[in-house]
Coordinates of C-alpha atoms in Angstrom, one line a residue:
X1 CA -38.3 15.2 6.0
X2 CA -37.9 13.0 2.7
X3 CA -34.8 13.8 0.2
X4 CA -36.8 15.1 -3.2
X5 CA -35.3 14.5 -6.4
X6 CA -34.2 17.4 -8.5
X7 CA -35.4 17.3 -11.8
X8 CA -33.6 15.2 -14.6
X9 CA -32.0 18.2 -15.9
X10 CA -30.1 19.2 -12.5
X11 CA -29.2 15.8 -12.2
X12 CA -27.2 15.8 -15.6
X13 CA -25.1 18.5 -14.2
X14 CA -23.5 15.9 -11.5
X15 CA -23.7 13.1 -13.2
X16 CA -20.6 11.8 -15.1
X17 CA -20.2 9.2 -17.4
X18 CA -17.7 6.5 -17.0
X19 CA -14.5 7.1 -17.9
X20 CA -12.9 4.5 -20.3
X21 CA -8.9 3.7 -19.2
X22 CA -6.3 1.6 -20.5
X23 CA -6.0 0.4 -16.8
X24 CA -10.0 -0.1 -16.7
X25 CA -11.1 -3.9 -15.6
X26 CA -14.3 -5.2 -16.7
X27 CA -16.6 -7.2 -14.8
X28 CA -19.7 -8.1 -13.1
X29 CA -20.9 -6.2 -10.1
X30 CA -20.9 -8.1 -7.0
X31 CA -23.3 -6.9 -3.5
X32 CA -21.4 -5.8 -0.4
X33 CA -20.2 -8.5 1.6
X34 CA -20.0 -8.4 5.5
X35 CA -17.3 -11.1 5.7
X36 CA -13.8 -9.7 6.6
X37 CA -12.0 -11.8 3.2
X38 CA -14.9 -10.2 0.9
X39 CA -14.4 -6.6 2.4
X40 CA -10.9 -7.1 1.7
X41 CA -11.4 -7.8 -1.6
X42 CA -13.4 -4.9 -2.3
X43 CA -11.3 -2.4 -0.8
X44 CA -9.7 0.1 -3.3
X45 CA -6.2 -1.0 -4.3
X46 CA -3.2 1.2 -5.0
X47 CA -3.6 1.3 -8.7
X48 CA -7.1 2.1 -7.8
X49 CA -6.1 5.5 -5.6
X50 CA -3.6 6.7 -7.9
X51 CA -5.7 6.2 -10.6
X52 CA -8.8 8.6 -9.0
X53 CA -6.4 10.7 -7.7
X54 CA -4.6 11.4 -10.9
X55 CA -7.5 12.0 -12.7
X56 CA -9.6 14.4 -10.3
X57 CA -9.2 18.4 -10.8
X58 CA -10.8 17.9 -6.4
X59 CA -10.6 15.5 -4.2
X60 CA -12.8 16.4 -1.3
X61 CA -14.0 14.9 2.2
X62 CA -17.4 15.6 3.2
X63 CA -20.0 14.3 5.3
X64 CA -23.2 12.9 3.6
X65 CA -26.6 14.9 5.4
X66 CA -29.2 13.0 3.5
X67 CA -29.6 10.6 0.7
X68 CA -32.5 9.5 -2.1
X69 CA -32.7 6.9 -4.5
X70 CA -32.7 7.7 -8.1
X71 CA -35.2 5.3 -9.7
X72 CA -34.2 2.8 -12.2
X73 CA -35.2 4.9 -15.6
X74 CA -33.3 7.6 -14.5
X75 CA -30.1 5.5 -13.7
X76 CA -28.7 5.0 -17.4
X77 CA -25.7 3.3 -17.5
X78 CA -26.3 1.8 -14.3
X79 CA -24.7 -1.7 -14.0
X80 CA -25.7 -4.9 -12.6
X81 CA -25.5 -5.3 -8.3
X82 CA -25.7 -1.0 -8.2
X83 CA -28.0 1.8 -7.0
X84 CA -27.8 5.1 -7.9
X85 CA -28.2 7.6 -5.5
X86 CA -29.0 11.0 -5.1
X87 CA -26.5 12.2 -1.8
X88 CA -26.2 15.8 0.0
X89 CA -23.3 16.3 1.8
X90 CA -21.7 18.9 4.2
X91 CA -18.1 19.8 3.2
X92 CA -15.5 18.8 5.7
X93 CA -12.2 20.0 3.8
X94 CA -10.8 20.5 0.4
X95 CA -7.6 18.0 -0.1
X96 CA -6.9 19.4 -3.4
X97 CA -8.3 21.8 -5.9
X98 CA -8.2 25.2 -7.1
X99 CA -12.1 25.8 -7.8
X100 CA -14.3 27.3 -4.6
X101 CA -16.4 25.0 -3.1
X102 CA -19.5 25.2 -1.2
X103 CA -20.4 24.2 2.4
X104 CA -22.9 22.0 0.3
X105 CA -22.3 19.6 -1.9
X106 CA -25.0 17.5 -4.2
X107 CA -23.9 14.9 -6.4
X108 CA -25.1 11.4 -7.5
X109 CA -23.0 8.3 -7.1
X110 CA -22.9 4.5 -7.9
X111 CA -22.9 2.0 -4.9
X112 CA -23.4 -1.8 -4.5
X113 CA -26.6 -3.3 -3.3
X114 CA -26.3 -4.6 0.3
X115 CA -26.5 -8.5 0.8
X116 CA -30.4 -8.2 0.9
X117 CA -30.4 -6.2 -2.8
X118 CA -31.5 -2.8 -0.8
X119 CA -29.7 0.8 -1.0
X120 CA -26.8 0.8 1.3
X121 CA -27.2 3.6 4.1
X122 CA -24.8 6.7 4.1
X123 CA -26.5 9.1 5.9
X124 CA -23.9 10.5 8.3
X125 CA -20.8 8.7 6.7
X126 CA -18.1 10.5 6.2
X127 CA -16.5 10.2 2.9
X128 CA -13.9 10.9 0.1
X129 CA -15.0 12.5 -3.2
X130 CA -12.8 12.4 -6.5
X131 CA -13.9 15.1 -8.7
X132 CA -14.0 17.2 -11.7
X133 CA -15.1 20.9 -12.3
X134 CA -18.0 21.3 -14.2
X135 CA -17.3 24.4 -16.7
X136 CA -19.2 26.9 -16.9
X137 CA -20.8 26.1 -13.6
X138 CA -18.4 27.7 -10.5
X139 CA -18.9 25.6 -7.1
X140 CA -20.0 22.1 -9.1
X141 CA -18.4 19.4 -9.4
X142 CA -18.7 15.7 -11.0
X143 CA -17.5 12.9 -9.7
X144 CA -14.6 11.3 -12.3
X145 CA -16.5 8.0 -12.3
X146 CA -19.9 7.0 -11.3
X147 CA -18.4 5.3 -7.8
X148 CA -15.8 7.9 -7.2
X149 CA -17.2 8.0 -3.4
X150 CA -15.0 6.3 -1.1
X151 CA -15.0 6.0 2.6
X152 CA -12.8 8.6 5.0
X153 CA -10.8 6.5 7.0
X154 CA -7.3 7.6 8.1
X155 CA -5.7 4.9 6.8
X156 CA -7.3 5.7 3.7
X157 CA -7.0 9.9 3.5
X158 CA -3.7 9.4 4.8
X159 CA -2.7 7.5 1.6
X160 CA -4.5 9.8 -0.6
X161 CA -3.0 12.9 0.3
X162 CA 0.9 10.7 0.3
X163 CA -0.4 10.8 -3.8
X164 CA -1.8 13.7 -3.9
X165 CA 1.9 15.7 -2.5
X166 CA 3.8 13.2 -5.2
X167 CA 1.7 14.1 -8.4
X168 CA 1.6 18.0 -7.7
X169 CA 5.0 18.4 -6.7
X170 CA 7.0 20.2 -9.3
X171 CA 9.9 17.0 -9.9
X172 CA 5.9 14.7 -9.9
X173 CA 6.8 11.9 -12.1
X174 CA 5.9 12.1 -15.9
X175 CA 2.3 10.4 -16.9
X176 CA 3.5 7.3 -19.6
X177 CA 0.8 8.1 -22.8
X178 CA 2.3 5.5 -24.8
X179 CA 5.4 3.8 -26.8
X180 CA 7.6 6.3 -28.8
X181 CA 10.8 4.2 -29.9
X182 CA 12.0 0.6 -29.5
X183 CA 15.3 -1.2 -30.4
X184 CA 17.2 -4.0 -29.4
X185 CA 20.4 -4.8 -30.0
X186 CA 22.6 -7.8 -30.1
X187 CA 26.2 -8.0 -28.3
X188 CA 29.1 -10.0 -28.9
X189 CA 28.5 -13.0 -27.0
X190 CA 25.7 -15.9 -27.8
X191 CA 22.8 -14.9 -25.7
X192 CA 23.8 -11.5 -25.4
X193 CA 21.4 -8.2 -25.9
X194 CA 19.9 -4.7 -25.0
X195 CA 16.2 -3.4 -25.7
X196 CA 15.2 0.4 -24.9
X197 CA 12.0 1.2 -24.7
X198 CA 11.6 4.6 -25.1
X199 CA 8.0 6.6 -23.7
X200 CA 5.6 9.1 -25.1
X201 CA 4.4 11.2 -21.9
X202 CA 2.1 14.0 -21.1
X203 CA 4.5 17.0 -20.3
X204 CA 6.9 15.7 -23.2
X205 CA 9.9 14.4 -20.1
X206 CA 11.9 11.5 -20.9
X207 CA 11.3 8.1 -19.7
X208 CA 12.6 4.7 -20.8
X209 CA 13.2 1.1 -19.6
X210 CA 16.4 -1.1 -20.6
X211 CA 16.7 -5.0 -20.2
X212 CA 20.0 -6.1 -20.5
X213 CA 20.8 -9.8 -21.5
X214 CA 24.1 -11.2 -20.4
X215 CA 25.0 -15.1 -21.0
X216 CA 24.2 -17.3 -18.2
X217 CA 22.8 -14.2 -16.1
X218 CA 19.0 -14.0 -15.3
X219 CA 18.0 -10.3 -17.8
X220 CA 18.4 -7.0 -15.5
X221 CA 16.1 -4.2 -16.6
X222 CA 15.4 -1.1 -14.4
X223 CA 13.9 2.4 -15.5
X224 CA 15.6 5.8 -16.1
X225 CA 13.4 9.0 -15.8
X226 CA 16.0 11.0 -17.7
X227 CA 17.3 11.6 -20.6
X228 CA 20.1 9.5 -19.6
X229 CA 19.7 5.3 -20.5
X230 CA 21.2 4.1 -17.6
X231 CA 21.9 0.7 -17.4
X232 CA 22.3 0.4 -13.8
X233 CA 18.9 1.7 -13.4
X234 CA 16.8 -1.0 -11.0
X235 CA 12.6 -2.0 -11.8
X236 CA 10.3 -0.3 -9.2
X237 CA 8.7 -1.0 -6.4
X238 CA 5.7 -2.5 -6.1
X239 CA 2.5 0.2 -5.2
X240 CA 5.0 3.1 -5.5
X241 CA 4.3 5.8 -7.8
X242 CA 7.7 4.8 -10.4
X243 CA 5.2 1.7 -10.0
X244 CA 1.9 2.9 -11.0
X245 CA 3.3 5.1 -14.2
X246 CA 4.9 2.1 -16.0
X247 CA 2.5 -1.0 -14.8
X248 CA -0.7 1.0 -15.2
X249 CA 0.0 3.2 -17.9
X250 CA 2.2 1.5 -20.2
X251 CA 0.4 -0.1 -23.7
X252 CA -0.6 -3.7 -23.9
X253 CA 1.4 -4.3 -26.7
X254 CA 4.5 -2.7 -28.6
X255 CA 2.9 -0.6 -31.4
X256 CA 3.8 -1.4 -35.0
X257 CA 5.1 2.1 -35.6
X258 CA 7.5 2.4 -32.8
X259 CA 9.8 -0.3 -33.8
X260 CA 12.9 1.9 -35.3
X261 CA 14.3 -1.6 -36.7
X262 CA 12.9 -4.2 -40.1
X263 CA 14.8 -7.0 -39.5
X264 CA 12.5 -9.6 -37.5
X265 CA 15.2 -10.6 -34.4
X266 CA 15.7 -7.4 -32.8
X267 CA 12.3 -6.8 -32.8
X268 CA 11.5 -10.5 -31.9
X269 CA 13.4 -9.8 -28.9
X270 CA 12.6 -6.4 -28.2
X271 CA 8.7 -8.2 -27.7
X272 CA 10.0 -10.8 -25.9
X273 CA 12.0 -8.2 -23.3
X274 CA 8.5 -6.0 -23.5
X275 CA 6.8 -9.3 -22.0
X276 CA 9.4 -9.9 -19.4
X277 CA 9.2 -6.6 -17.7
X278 CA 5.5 -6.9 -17.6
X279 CA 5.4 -9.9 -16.4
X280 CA 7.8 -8.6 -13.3
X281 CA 6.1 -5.6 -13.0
X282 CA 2.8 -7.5 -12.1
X283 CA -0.6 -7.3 -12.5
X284 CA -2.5 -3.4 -12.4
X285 CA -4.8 -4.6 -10.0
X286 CA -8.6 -2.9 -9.5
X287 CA -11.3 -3.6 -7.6
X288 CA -13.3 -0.4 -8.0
X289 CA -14.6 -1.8 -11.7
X290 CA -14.9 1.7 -13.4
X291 CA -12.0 3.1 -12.3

């Protein structure tokens, strides 16, 4: 029995649009590669999980019954190397959420092309889904960007529900929304300085970074999720979740209104320190492009 189609106006209730992030990473859409190196290099990164994670309201595994392809004029938005499909799926468990959910799920989702250009096969897969809630619609859900669908491995789940425990738990690190304050001040000594960086976040907590400048010493800086500036305070680790909130969230530049100083050497060197700890932090990198 074939998979029909909805009608256009069902499938606007599962469809979501892609979500626009300071972390996003443009690009071209490339097919599905069966060499090891290329699967490798499409395989979600860390910044990649946290970032679905942290935005779904659900994160559900499920196991896909049946699939149809939507046809080209109904797939707007749809980018280059993609096919959107139409999925049912069987609900396997709820990792997180506070909304009911069905022992059926229908959605639409955004996958590569296979190596010959066709519609990759998912019937039977089992698979992660990183959702929203629809309002006004009990039991439906969207998917938090178009190719918000990724496979259930253990590995995979395993890491997903490490996030999930860390961002719900009531001490969860604060999400960085921008740059509040900065200063930087000179010491005594030639070569000698401080910059704090102080954070806007979502639930108002503190956080801040300091880089400390000492003559003939490589710069130290570390981050303090307190109201305390501690010196002493170290950098993260890489793929942690100190990690994620400062090299993913935190703003290309310095803005022009958080500088609390005129003069042009503090905040010379405030930019400079800015650079320097994203430099160490390292690159936020993505390989699911609309994440």
């Amino acid at each position: 029995m074939t998979l029909q189609l909805p009608p256009f106006r069902h499938l606007a209730l599962v469809l979501s649009p892609l979500i626009a992030g300071g972390c996003a990473m443009p690009g071209s859409a490339q097919p599905v590669s069966s060499t090891s190196a290329q699967a490798a290099a499409d395989a979600p990164t860390f910044a990649d999980l946290a970032t679905l994670v942290d935005r779904s309201d659900m994160v559900i595994r499920a196991q896909i019954t049946d699939q149809a392809t939507v046809e080209p004029e109904r797939s707007a938005g749809l980018q280059p190397g993609h096919v959107r499909l139409y999925l049912e799926a069987d609900t396997q468990a709820l990792l997180f959420g506070s909304a009911a959910v069905g022992e059926k799920l229908k959605y639409l989702v955004d996958l590569p092309l296979t190596e010959n250009g066709k519609a990759p096969k998912v019937k039977k897969q089992s698979v992660l889904l990183f959702g929203k809630n629809v309002a006004g619609r009990p039991g439906q859900f969207s998917l938090v960007t178009p190719d918000a669908q990724l496979p259930a491995t253990p590995e995979l789940e395993a890491t997903v529900r490490k996030l999930l425990g860390e961002m719900t738990a009531p001490d969860a690190l604060p999400r960085v929304t921008g740059i509040q304050d900065v200063m930087s001040v000179r010491g005594n000594l030639a070569g000698e300085s401080e910059t704090q960086i102080f954070f806007n976040t979502k639930s108002g907590a503190p956080v801040s970074i300091s880089v400390v400048r000492r003559p003939n010493m490589d710069p130290r800086w570390g981050v303090s999720w307190s109201e305390i500036v501690d010196q002493s305070a170290q950098p993260p680790e890489p793929n942690t979740m100190e990690w994620y909130r400062i090299a993913c969230l935190m703003p290309d530049e310095i803005p022009e209104s958080a500088f609390l100083q005129s003069e042009s050497a503090p905040r010379y060197q405030a930019q400079v320190d800015y650079e320097f700890v994203r430099r160490d932090l390292g690159e936020c990198t993505r390989n699911i492009t609309s994440s």
